Amino acid sequence: MSKKLPNHLYFFVALLVVAIWGETFVSSKVLLTEGMMPADIFFYRFTLAYLCMAMLSHKQFLAKNAKDELKFLALGLSGGSLYFLTENMALKYSTASNVAIIVGTTPMMTALLLACFYKDERMNIRQIQGSFIAFAGLVMVVLNGQFALHLNPLGDALALGASITWGVYSLCMKSLSQQYDVRFITRKVFGYGLLTILPWFFFVQPLQTDLAILGKSVVWMNLLYLALVASLLCFLTWNWVLPRLGVVKATNVVYTQCAFTMVISAWVLGERITWFAIAGTAVLIAGMLLMIKRK
């Protein structure tokens, strides 16, 4: 896999990962309906993913130095426990539309953070224009014809925190991806993600261990999907494609996640899609094409 592939193939791989991540909202909603809590879902999916990842990467346990080990801790926090908690806590205090739109600024936040440290990751004018057009399309898809937004300072701040934490994840990945094997990096993300979620169970809410819930086929099937496909396979693939496509270019693909979620929700959950949302998808795609178009 060391051979350099055409850029559009890396983009297609990133798009597949984002499509799967877009579906995770549907699987998580099913698990929540069955009585599981958000932190429990995160714990079980990351535990299963870590155990499988440990079988693929077990020769090296620690990073080369303490500084890199702290960066791996930051990866587990920003791409795991902290991102998950801020996003889900935001949904408690703010509307789903507000959270989706604010978290949708992740590509912009990532671009701003990387621009401060890496000149080679700075977007040109065409890419900036495409990014804003894609974000406008994202807003249209999320609103889906409903224009009632209600500001909530705490919830919106938590959603913004989720956006920033993923930017930090991308920033740390930029420096570590050139030094460590992608399997080792992914295992460390899962490990530190699990480690940093433990205080939540001790001080906020105990882990759900009700076998009557965990034993349901719909529960363990969705957990297996989230762990093996959405976590193990997707994190491994995302961490592999990130340095090859470029952090900013890859993260811009995240704009399309809401469109995938919309389509899958309509298919699985029967949620309504309006012409306004379809138009938003077209605007989003136009922005993405502008960003990846050659000069």
PDB file of C-alpha atoms in Angstrom:
ATOM      1  CA  MET A   1       0.000   0.000   0.000  1.00  0.00           C
ATOM      2  CA  SER A   2       3.060   2.238  -0.064  1.00  0.00           C
ATOM      3  CA  LYS A   3       2.664   2.997  -3.778  1.00  0.00           C
ATOM      4  CA  LYS A   4       1.239   6.447  -4.467  1.00  0.00           C
ATOM      5  CA  LEU A   5      -2.294   6.244  -5.869  1.00  0.00           C
ATOM      6  CA  PRO A   6      -4.160   8.891  -7.900  1.00  0.00           C
ATOM      7  CA  ASN A   7      -5.602  11.660  -5.733  1.00  0.00           C
ATOM      8  CA  HIS A   8      -9.207  10.940  -6.737  1.00  0.00           C
ATOM      9  CA  LEU A   9      -8.911   7.387  -5.370  1.00  0.00           C
ATOM     10  CA  TYR A  10      -7.845   8.697  -1.958  1.00  0.00           C
ATOM     11  CA  PHE A  11     -10.790  11.085  -2.120  1.00  0.00           C
ATOM     12  CA  PHE A  12     -13.147   8.193  -2.933  1.00  0.00           C
ATOM     13  CA  VAL A  13     -11.820   6.185   0.037  1.00  0.00           C
ATOM     14  CA  ALA A  14     -12.355   9.183   2.344  1.00  0.00           C
ATOM     15  CA  LEU A  15     -15.892   9.545   0.955  1.00  0.00           C
ATOM     16  CA  LEU A  16     -16.670   5.885   1.751  1.00  0.00           C
ATOM     17  CA  VAL A  17     -15.484   6.344   5.337  1.00  0.00           C
ATOM     18  CA  VAL A  18     -17.614   9.464   5.788  1.00  0.00           C
ATOM     19  CA  ALA A  19     -20.617   7.653   4.297  1.00  0.00           C
ATOM     20  CA  ILE A  20     -20.285   4.915   6.937  1.00  0.00           C
ATOM     21  CA  TRP A  21     -19.841   7.497   9.685  1.00  0.00           C
ATOM     22  CA  GLY A  22     -22.992   9.186   8.404  1.00  0.00           C
ATOM     23  CA  GLU A  23     -24.878   5.941   9.013  1.00  0.00           C
ATOM     24  CA  THR A  24     -23.614   5.630  12.604  1.00  0.00           C
ATOM     25  CA  PHE A  25     -26.158   8.233  13.715  1.00  0.00           C
ATOM     26  CA  VAL A  26     -28.903   5.827  12.646  1.00  0.00           C
ATOM     27  CA  SER A  27     -27.326   2.842  14.459  1.00  0.00           C
ATOM     28  CA  SER A  28     -26.763   4.944  17.572  1.00  0.00           C
ATOM     29  CA  LYS A  29     -30.393   6.111  17.475  1.00  0.00           C
ATOM     30  CA  VAL A  30     -31.531   2.473  17.378  1.00  0.00           C
ATOM     31  CA  LEU A  31     -29.358   1.673  20.432  1.00  0.00           C
ATOM     32  CA  LEU A  32     -30.629   4.733  22.307  1.00  0.00           C
ATOM     33  CA  THR A  33     -34.197   3.611  21.599  1.00  0.00           C
ATOM     34  CA  GLU A  34     -33.352   0.210  23.102  1.00  0.00           C
ATOM     35  CA  GLY A  35     -32.289   1.859  26.368  1.00  0.00           C
ATOM     36  CA  MET A  36     -28.540   2.364  26.041  1.00  0.00           C
ATOM     37  CA  MET A  37     -26.841   5.620  27.063  1.00  0.00           C
ATOM     38  CA  PRO A  38     -24.472   7.508  24.705  1.00  0.00           C
ATOM     39  CA  ALA A  39     -21.362   6.926  26.855  1.00  0.00           C
ATOM     40  CA  ASP A  40     -22.205   3.198  27.074  1.00  0.00           C
ATOM     41  CA  ILE A  41     -22.404   2.953  23.287  1.00  0.00           C
ATOM     42  CA  PHE A  42     -19.013   4.631  22.974  1.00  0.00           C
ATOM     43  CA  PHE A  43     -17.431   2.342  25.601  1.00  0.00           C
ATOM     44  CA  TYR A  44     -18.633  -0.933  24.084  1.00  0.00           C
ATOM     45  CA  ARG A  45     -17.826  -0.012  20.475  1.00  0.00           C
ATOM     46  CA  PHE A  46     -14.322   1.222  21.383  1.00  0.00           C
ATOM     47  CA  THR A  47     -13.648  -1.797  23.649  1.00  0.00           C
ATOM     48  CA  LEU A  48     -14.482  -4.253  20.878  1.00  0.00           C
ATOM     49  CA  ALA A  49     -12.508  -2.211  18.356  1.00  0.00           C
ATOM     50  CA  TYR A  50      -9.481  -2.028  20.672  1.00  0.00           C
ATOM     51  CA  LEU A  51      -9.439  -5.790  21.301  1.00  0.00           C
ATOM     52  CA  CYS A  52      -9.504  -6.483  17.560  1.00  0.00           C
ATOM     53  CA  MET A  53      -6.911  -3.781  16.875  1.00  0.00           C
ATOM     54  CA  ALA A  54      -4.627  -5.252  19.563  1.00  0.00           C
ATOM     55  CA  MET A  55      -4.509  -8.494  17.573  1.00  0.00           C
ATOM     56  CA  LEU A  56      -3.359  -6.559  14.490  1.00  0.00           C
ATOM     57  CA  SER A  57      -0.855  -4.376  16.348  1.00  0.00           C
ATOM     58  CA  HIS A  58       0.809  -5.880  19.421  1.00  0.00           C
ATOM     59  CA  LYS A  59       4.585  -5.586  18.878  1.00  0.00           C
ATOM     60  CA  GLN A  60       4.906  -1.996  20.128  1.00  0.00           C
ATOM     61  CA  PHE A  61       3.216  -0.715  23.273  1.00  0.00           C
ATOM     62  CA  LEU A  62       4.617   2.774  23.907  1.00  0.00           C
ATOM     63  CA  ALA A  63       5.574   5.661  21.627  1.00  0.00           C
ATOM     64  CA  LYS A  64       9.216   6.530  20.923  1.00  0.00           C
ATOM     65  CA  ASN A  65       9.240   9.291  23.521  1.00  0.00           C
ATOM     66  CA  ALA A  66       7.090  10.959  26.185  1.00  0.00           C
ATOM     67  CA  LYS A  67       6.150  13.867  23.902  1.00  0.00           C
ATOM     68  CA  ASP A  68       4.689  11.530  21.280  1.00  0.00           C
ATOM     69  CA  GLU A  69       2.903   9.536  23.993  1.00  0.00           C
ATOM     70  CA  LEU A  70       1.181  12.748  25.115  1.00  0.00           C
ATOM     71  CA  LYS A  71       0.161  13.369  21.499  1.00  0.00           C
ATOM     72  CA  PHE A  72      -1.415   9.909  21.408  1.00  0.00           C
ATOM     73  CA  LEU A  73      -3.278  10.795  24.609  1.00  0.00           C
ATOM     74  CA  ALA A  74      -4.507  13.929  22.831  1.00  0.00           C
ATOM     75  CA  LEU A  75      -5.626  11.756  19.891  1.00  0.00           C
ATOM     76  CA  GLY A  76      -7.673   9.495  22.162  1.00  0.00           C
ATOM     77  CA  LEU A  77      -9.265  12.504  23.851  1.00  0.00           C
ATOM     78  CA  SER A  78      -9.951  14.618  20.780  1.00  0.00           C
ATOM     79  CA  GLY A  79     -10.969  11.839  18.399  1.00  0.00           C
ATOM     80  CA  GLY A  80     -12.612   9.662  21.031  1.00  0.00           C
ATOM     81  CA  SER A  81     -14.038  10.427  24.466  1.00  0.00           C
ATOM     82  CA  LEU A  82     -13.990  14.241  24.469  1.00  0.00           C
ATOM     83  CA  TYR A  83     -15.417  14.586  20.955  1.00  0.00           C
ATOM     84  CA  PHE A  84     -18.137  12.052  21.687  1.00  0.00           C
ATOM     85  CA  LEU A  85     -19.116  13.563  25.036  1.00  0.00           C
ATOM     86  CA  THR A  86     -19.180  17.193  23.864  1.00  0.00           C
ATOM     87  CA  GLU A  87     -21.282  16.327  20.825  1.00  0.00           C
ATOM     88  CA  ASN A  88     -23.798  14.240  22.771  1.00  0.00           C
ATOM     89  CA  MET A  89     -23.982  16.654  25.715  1.00  0.00           C
ATOM     90  CA  ALA A  90     -24.625  19.448  23.216  1.00  0.00           C
ATOM     91  CA  LEU A  91     -27.716  17.567  22.055  1.00  0.00           C
ATOM     92  CA  LYS A  92     -29.060  17.682  25.623  1.00  0.00           C
ATOM     93  CA  TYR A  93     -28.981  21.481  25.781  1.00  0.00           C
ATOM     94  CA  SER A  94     -29.445  22.553  22.161  1.00  0.00           C
ATOM     95  CA  THR A  95     -31.444  21.436  19.145  1.00  0.00           C
ATOM     96  CA  ALA A  96     -30.202  18.733  16.769  1.00  0.00           C
ATOM     97  CA  SER A  97     -30.154  21.291  13.931  1.00  0.00           C
ATOM     98  CA  ASN A  98     -27.982  23.706  15.887  1.00  0.00           C
ATOM     99  CA  VAL A  99     -25.552  20.957  16.847  1.00  0.00           C
ATOM    100  CA  ALA A 100     -25.354  19.525  13.330  1.00  0.00           C
ATOM    101  CA  ILE A 101     -24.651  22.945  11.808  1.00  0.00           C
ATOM    102  CA  ILE A 102     -22.040  23.940  14.402  1.00  0.00           C
ATOM    103  CA  VAL A 103     -20.288  20.557  14.297  1.00  0.00           C
ATOM    104  CA  GLY A 104     -20.439  20.967  10.513  1.00  0.00           C
ATOM    105  CA  THR A 105     -17.827  23.725  10.856  1.00  0.00           C
ATOM    106  CA  THR A 106     -15.233  21.013  11.629  1.00  0.00           C
ATOM    107  CA  PRO A 107     -13.461  21.305   8.230  1.00  0.00           C
ATOM    108  CA  MET A 108     -13.131  25.072   8.698  1.00  0.00           C
ATOM    109  CA  MET A 109     -11.838  24.690  12.262  1.00  0.00           C
ATOM    110  CA  THR A 110      -9.366  22.060  11.104  1.00  0.00           C
ATOM    111  CA  ALA A 111      -8.144  24.284   8.257  1.00  0.00           C
ATOM    112  CA  LEU A 112      -7.639  27.222  10.637  1.00  0.00           C
ATOM    113  CA  LEU A 113      -5.709  25.134  13.168  1.00  0.00           C
ATOM    114  CA  LEU A 114      -3.472  23.556  10.537  1.00  0.00           C
ATOM    115  CA  ALA A 115      -2.819  26.885   8.828  1.00  0.00           C
ATOM    116  CA  CYS A 116      -1.255  28.104  12.073  1.00  0.00           C
ATOM    117  CA  PHE A 117       1.324  25.304  12.056  1.00  0.00           C
ATOM    118  CA  TYR A 118       1.711  23.955   8.494  1.00  0.00           C
ATOM    119  CA  LYS A 119       2.059  26.100   5.375  1.00  0.00           C
ATOM    120  CA  ASP A 120       1.531  23.124   3.070  1.00  0.00           C
ATOM    121  CA  GLU A 121      -2.001  22.595   4.470  1.00  0.00           C
ATOM    122  CA  ARG A 122      -3.265  26.127   3.843  1.00  0.00           C
ATOM    123  CA  MET A 123      -6.235  26.378   1.464  1.00  0.00           C
ATOM    124  CA  ASN A 124      -6.102  28.522  -1.650  1.00  0.00           C
ATOM    125  CA  ILE A 125      -8.863  30.955  -2.648  1.00  0.00           C
ATOM    126  CA  ARG A 126     -10.702  28.365  -4.757  1.00  0.00           C
ATOM    127  CA  GLN A 127     -10.701  25.843  -1.911  1.00  0.00           C
ATOM    128  CA  ILE A 128     -11.932  28.464   0.573  1.00  0.00           C
ATOM    129  CA  GLN A 129     -14.789  29.375  -1.765  1.00  0.00           C
ATOM    130  CA  GLY A 130     -15.673  25.706  -2.219  1.00  0.00           C
ATOM    131  CA  SER A 131     -15.577  25.171   1.540  1.00  0.00           C
ATOM    132  CA  PHE A 132     -18.066  27.982   2.191  1.00  0.00           C
ATOM    133  CA  ILE A 133     -20.373  26.750  -0.598  1.00  0.00           C
ATOM    134  CA  ALA A 134     -20.249  23.199   0.811  1.00  0.00           C
ATOM    135  CA  PHE A 135     -21.027  24.527   4.290  1.00  0.00           C
ATOM    136  CA  ALA A 136     -24.021  26.443   2.892  1.00  0.00           C
ATOM    137  CA  GLY A 137     -25.251  23.187   1.351  1.00  0.00           C
ATOM    138  CA  LEU A 138     -24.741  21.421   4.691  1.00  0.00           C
ATOM    139  CA  VAL A 139     -26.919  24.035   6.437  1.00  0.00           C
ATOM    140  CA  MET A 140     -29.664  23.524   3.834  1.00  0.00           C
ATOM    141  CA  VAL A 141     -29.561  19.740   4.295  1.00  0.00           C
ATOM    142  CA  VAL A 142     -29.641  19.979   8.099  1.00  0.00           C
ATOM    143  CA  LEU A 143     -32.528  22.478   8.149  1.00  0.00           C
ATOM    144  CA  ASN A 144     -34.475  20.312   5.653  1.00  0.00           C
ATOM    145  CA  GLY A 145     -36.968  23.109   5.074  1.00  0.00           C
ATOM    146  CA  GLN A 146     -37.386  23.972   8.765  1.00  0.00           C
ATOM    147  CA  PHE A 147     -35.990  27.405   9.608  1.00  0.00           C
ATOM    148  CA  ALA A 148     -36.500  27.495  13.382  1.00  0.00           C
ATOM    149  CA  LEU A 149     -33.108  27.765  15.114  1.00  0.00           C
ATOM    150  CA  HIS A 150     -33.014  28.453  18.847  1.00  0.00           C
ATOM    151  CA  LEU A 151     -29.746  29.652  20.336  1.00  0.00           C
ATOM    152  CA  ASN A 152     -28.561  28.008  23.528  1.00  0.00           C
ATOM    153  CA  PRO A 153     -25.163  29.269  24.755  1.00  0.00           C
ATOM    154  CA  LEU A 154     -24.164  26.111  26.655  1.00  0.00           C
ATOM    155  CA  GLY A 155     -25.322  23.609  24.044  1.00  0.00           C
ATOM    156  CA  ASP A 156     -23.900  25.604  21.144  1.00  0.00           C
ATOM    157  CA  ALA A 157     -20.575  26.047  22.986  1.00  0.00           C
ATOM    158  CA  LEU A 158     -20.358  22.286  23.525  1.00  0.00           C
ATOM    159  CA  ALA A 159     -21.064  21.691  19.819  1.00  0.00           C
ATOM    160  CA  LEU A 160     -18.320  24.156  18.916  1.00  0.00           C
ATOM    161  CA  GLY A 161     -16.038  22.295  21.331  1.00  0.00           C
ATOM    162  CA  ALA A 162     -16.739  19.058  19.431  1.00  0.00           C
ATOM    163  CA  SER A 163     -15.765  20.788  16.185  1.00  0.00           C
ATOM    164  CA  ILE A 164     -12.511  22.057  17.694  1.00  0.00           C
ATOM    165  CA  THR A 165     -11.599  18.691  19.236  1.00  0.00           C
ATOM    166  CA  TRP A 166     -11.731  16.974  15.829  1.00  0.00           C
ATOM    167  CA  GLY A 167      -9.509  19.736  14.495  1.00  0.00           C
ATOM    168  CA  VAL A 168      -7.035  18.936  17.282  1.00  0.00           C
ATOM    169  CA  TYR A 169      -7.239  15.249  16.309  1.00  0.00           C
ATOM    170  CA  SER A 170      -6.313  16.117  12.722  1.00  0.00           C
ATOM    171  CA  LEU A 171      -3.492  18.371  13.915  1.00  0.00           C
ATOM    172  CA  CYS A 172      -1.965  15.594  16.059  1.00  0.00           C
ATOM    173  CA  MET A 173      -2.409  13.075  13.251  1.00  0.00           C
ATOM    174  CA  LYS A 174      -0.461  15.337  10.912  1.00  0.00           C
ATOM    175  CA  SER A 175       2.673  15.064  13.059  1.00  0.00           C
ATOM    176  CA  LEU A 176       2.349  11.400  14.090  1.00  0.00           C
ATOM    177  CA  SER A 177       1.328   9.811  10.788  1.00  0.00           C
ATOM    178  CA  GLN A 178       4.816  10.222   9.327  1.00  0.00           C
ATOM    179  CA  GLN A 179       6.516   8.453  12.252  1.00  0.00           C
ATOM    180  CA  TYR A 180       4.264   5.553  13.245  1.00  0.00           C
ATOM    181  CA  ASP A 181       2.433   2.670  11.620  1.00  0.00           C
ATOM    182  CA  VAL A 182      -1.258   3.371  11.029  1.00  0.00           C
ATOM    183  CA  ARG A 183      -2.262   0.244  12.999  1.00  0.00           C
ATOM    184  CA  PHE A 184      -0.285   1.393  16.027  1.00  0.00           C
ATOM    185  CA  ILE A 185      -1.824   4.882  15.812  1.00  0.00           C
ATOM    186  CA  THR A 186      -5.362   3.511  15.562  1.00  0.00           C
ATOM    187  CA  ARG A 187      -4.832   1.171  18.524  1.00  0.00           C
ATOM    188  CA  LYS A 188      -3.558   4.067  20.644  1.00  0.00           C
ATOM    189  CA  VAL A 189      -6.618   6.166  19.694  1.00  0.00           C
ATOM    190  CA  PHE A 190      -8.957   3.395  20.884  1.00  0.00           C
ATOM    191  CA  GLY A 191      -6.893   2.739  24.021  1.00  0.00           C
ATOM    192  CA  TYR A 192      -6.704   6.330  25.183  1.00  0.00           C
ATOM    193  CA  GLY A 193     -10.306   6.931  24.149  1.00  0.00           C
ATOM    194  CA  LEU A 194     -11.373   4.153  26.540  1.00  0.00           C
ATOM    195  CA  LEU A 195      -9.035   5.284  29.300  1.00  0.00           C
ATOM    196  CA  THR A 196     -10.285   8.871  29.235  1.00  0.00           C
ATOM    197  CA  ILE A 197     -13.988   7.889  29.271  1.00  0.00           C
ATOM    198  CA  LEU A 198     -13.612   5.987  32.584  1.00  0.00           C
ATOM    199  CA  PRO A 199     -13.921   9.083  34.843  1.00  0.00           C
ATOM    200  CA  TRP A 200     -17.361   9.652  33.323  1.00  0.00           C
ATOM    201  CA  PHE A 201     -18.532   6.270  34.646  1.00  0.00           C
ATOM    202  CA  PHE A 202     -17.027   6.862  38.092  1.00  0.00           C
ATOM    203  CA  PHE A 203     -18.222  10.425  38.680  1.00  0.00           C
ATOM    204  CA  VAL A 204     -21.193  11.077  36.375  1.00  0.00           C
ATOM    205  CA  GLN A 205     -23.089   7.964  35.336  1.00  0.00           C
ATOM    206  CA  PRO A 206     -22.265   4.254  35.878  1.00  0.00           C
ATOM    207  CA  LEU A 207     -21.753   1.962  32.880  1.00  0.00           C
ATOM    208  CA  GLN A 208     -24.901   0.184  31.686  1.00  0.00           C
ATOM    209  CA  THR A 209     -24.423  -3.590  32.108  1.00  0.00           C
ATOM    210  CA  ASP A 210     -28.043  -4.772  31.889  1.00  0.00           C
ATOM    211  CA  LEU A 211     -27.867  -8.138  30.099  1.00  0.00           C
ATOM    212  CA  ALA A 212     -31.545  -7.864  29.190  1.00  0.00           C
ATOM    213  CA  ILE A 213     -30.583  -4.935  26.937  1.00  0.00           C
ATOM    214  CA  LEU A 214     -27.142  -6.118  25.805  1.00  0.00           C
ATOM    215  CA  GLY A 215     -28.512  -9.580  24.976  1.00  0.00           C
ATOM    216  CA  LYS A 216     -30.969  -8.294  22.365  1.00  0.00           C
ATOM    217  CA  SER A 217     -29.943  -9.208  18.820  1.00  0.00           C
ATOM    218  CA  VAL A 218     -30.673  -5.696  17.525  1.00  0.00           C
ATOM    219  CA  VAL A 219     -28.356  -4.268  20.217  1.00  0.00           C
ATOM    220  CA  TRP A 220     -25.320  -6.507  19.789  1.00  0.00           C
ATOM    221  CA  MET A 221     -25.634  -6.476  15.991  1.00  0.00           C
ATOM    222  CA  ASN A 222     -25.551  -2.671  15.939  1.00  0.00           C
ATOM    223  CA  LEU A 223     -22.708  -2.627  18.489  1.00  0.00           C
ATOM    224  CA  LEU A 224     -20.707  -5.049  16.353  1.00  0.00           C
ATOM    225  CA  TYR A 225     -21.306  -2.852  13.309  1.00  0.00           C
ATOM    226  CA  LEU A 226     -20.245   0.299  15.161  1.00  0.00           C
ATOM    227  CA  ALA A 227     -17.172  -1.424  16.613  1.00  0.00           C
ATOM    228  CA  LEU A 228     -15.862  -3.441  13.665  1.00  0.00           C
ATOM    229  CA  VAL A 229     -16.951  -1.313  10.709  1.00  0.00           C
ATOM    230  CA  ALA A 230     -17.494   2.276  11.896  1.00  0.00           C
ATOM    231  CA  SER A 231     -14.625   2.225  14.412  1.00  0.00           C
ATOM    232  CA  LEU A 232     -12.013  -0.431  13.558  1.00  0.00           C
ATOM    233  CA  LEU A 233     -12.220  -0.352   9.759  1.00  0.00           C
ATOM    234  CA  CYS A 234     -13.085   3.336   9.362  1.00  0.00           C
ATOM    235  CA  PHE A 235     -10.552   4.766  11.836  1.00  0.00           C
ATOM    236  CA  LEU A 236      -7.860   2.537  10.360  1.00  0.00           C
ATOM    237  CA  THR A 237      -8.742   3.656   6.828  1.00  0.00           C
ATOM    238  CA  TRP A 238      -9.170   7.329   7.777  1.00  0.00           C
ATOM    239  CA  ASN A 239      -5.812   7.436   9.572  1.00  0.00           C
ATOM    240  CA  TRP A 240      -4.244   5.843   6.491  1.00  0.00           C
ATOM    241  CA  VAL A 241      -5.802   8.215   3.934  1.00  0.00           C
ATOM    242  CA  LEU A 242      -5.354  11.413   5.981  1.00  0.00           C
ATOM    243  CA  PRO A 243      -1.625  11.983   5.279  1.00  0.00           C
ATOM    244  CA  ARG A 244      -1.947  10.776   1.672  1.00  0.00           C
ATOM    245  CA  LEU A 245      -4.836  13.002   0.637  1.00  0.00           C
ATOM    246  CA  GLY A 246      -3.845  15.864   2.920  1.00  0.00           C
ATOM    247  CA  VAL A 247      -5.504  16.665   6.225  1.00  0.00           C
ATOM    248  CA  VAL A 248      -7.513  19.679   4.998  1.00  0.00           C
ATOM    249  CA  LYS A 249      -8.703  17.984   1.792  1.00  0.00           C
ATOM    250  CA  ALA A 250      -9.709  14.832   3.650  1.00  0.00           C
ATOM    251  CA  THR A 251     -11.497  16.721   6.424  1.00  0.00           C
ATOM    252  CA  ASN A 252     -13.485  18.741   3.870  1.00  0.00           C
ATOM    253  CA  VAL A 253     -15.104  15.450   2.831  1.00  0.00           C
ATOM    254  CA  VAL A 254     -16.810  15.472   6.263  1.00  0.00           C
ATOM    255  CA  TYR A 255     -19.237  18.058   4.820  1.00  0.00           C
ATOM    256  CA  THR A 256     -20.975  15.219   2.962  1.00  0.00           C
ATOM    257  CA  GLN A 257     -21.720  13.259   6.142  1.00  0.00           C
ATOM    258  CA  CYS A 258     -25.061  15.017   6.743  1.00  0.00           C
ATOM    259  CA  ALA A 259     -26.254  14.098   3.247  1.00  0.00           C
ATOM    260  CA  PHE A 260     -25.477  10.416   3.823  1.00  0.00           C
ATOM    261  CA  THR A 261     -27.214  10.536   7.210  1.00  0.00           C
ATOM    262  CA  MET A 262     -30.279  12.149   5.613  1.00  0.00           C
ATOM    263  CA  VAL A 263     -30.596   9.441   2.930  1.00  0.00           C
ATOM    264  CA  ILE A 264     -30.024   6.518   5.322  1.00  0.00           C
ATOM    265  CA  SER A 265     -32.413   7.976   7.933  1.00  0.00           C
ATOM    266  CA  ALA A 266     -35.111   8.254   5.274  1.00  0.00           C
ATOM    267  CA  TRP A 267     -34.486   4.665   4.182  1.00  0.00           C
ATOM    268  CA  VAL A 268     -34.196   3.026   7.626  1.00  0.00           C
ATOM    269  CA  LEU A 269     -36.183   5.319   9.942  1.00  0.00           C
ATOM    270  CA  GLY A 270     -38.667   6.720   7.438  1.00  0.00           C
ATOM    271  CA  GLU A 271     -37.645  10.351   8.061  1.00  0.00           C
ATOM    272  CA  ARG A 272     -38.881  12.955   5.559  1.00  0.00           C
ATOM    273  CA  ILE A 273     -36.642  14.522   2.900  1.00  0.00           C
ATOM    274  CA  THR A 274     -37.733  17.848   1.403  1.00  0.00           C
ATOM    275  CA  TRP A 275     -36.796  19.401  -1.937  1.00  0.00           C
ATOM    276  CA  PHE A 276     -34.951  22.036   0.084  1.00  0.00           C
ATOM    277  CA  ALA A 277     -32.642  19.337   1.483  1.00  0.00           C
ATOM    278  CA  ILE A 278     -32.136  17.848  -1.987  1.00  0.00           C
ATOM    279  CA  ALA A 279     -31.165  21.305  -3.290  1.00  0.00           C
ATOM    280  CA  GLY A 280     -28.805  21.615  -0.338  1.00  0.00           C
ATOM    281  CA  THR A 281     -27.146  18.336  -1.313  1.00  0.00           C
ATOM    282  CA  ALA A 282     -26.617  19.686  -4.836  1.00  0.00           C
ATOM    283  CA  VAL A 283     -25.034  22.860  -3.420  1.00  0.00           C
ATOM    284  CA  LEU A 284     -22.856  20.760  -1.105  1.00  0.00           C
ATOM    285  CA  ILE A 285     -21.628  18.600  -3.997  1.00  0.00           C
ATOM    286  CA  ALA A 286     -20.899  21.719  -6.066  1.00  0.00           C
ATOM    287  CA  GLY A 287     -18.760  23.080  -3.241  1.00  0.00           C
ATOM    288  CA  MET A 288     -16.899  19.774  -2.907  1.00  0.00           C
ATOM    289  CA  LEU A 289     -16.205  19.645  -6.653  1.00  0.00           C
ATOM    290  CA  LEU A 290     -14.859  23.192  -6.535  1.00  0.00           C
ATOM    291  CA  MET A 291     -12.503  22.242  -3.701  1.00  0.00           C
ATOM    292  CA  ILE A 292     -11.049  19.193  -5.467  1.00  0.00           C
ATOM    293  CA  LYS A 293     -11.055  20.653  -8.985  1.00  0.00           C
ATOM    294  CA  ARG A 294      -7.605  21.085 -10.494  1.00  0.00           C
ATOM    295  CA  LYS A 295      -6.440  24.584 -11.288  1.00  0.00           C
TER     296      LYS A 295
END
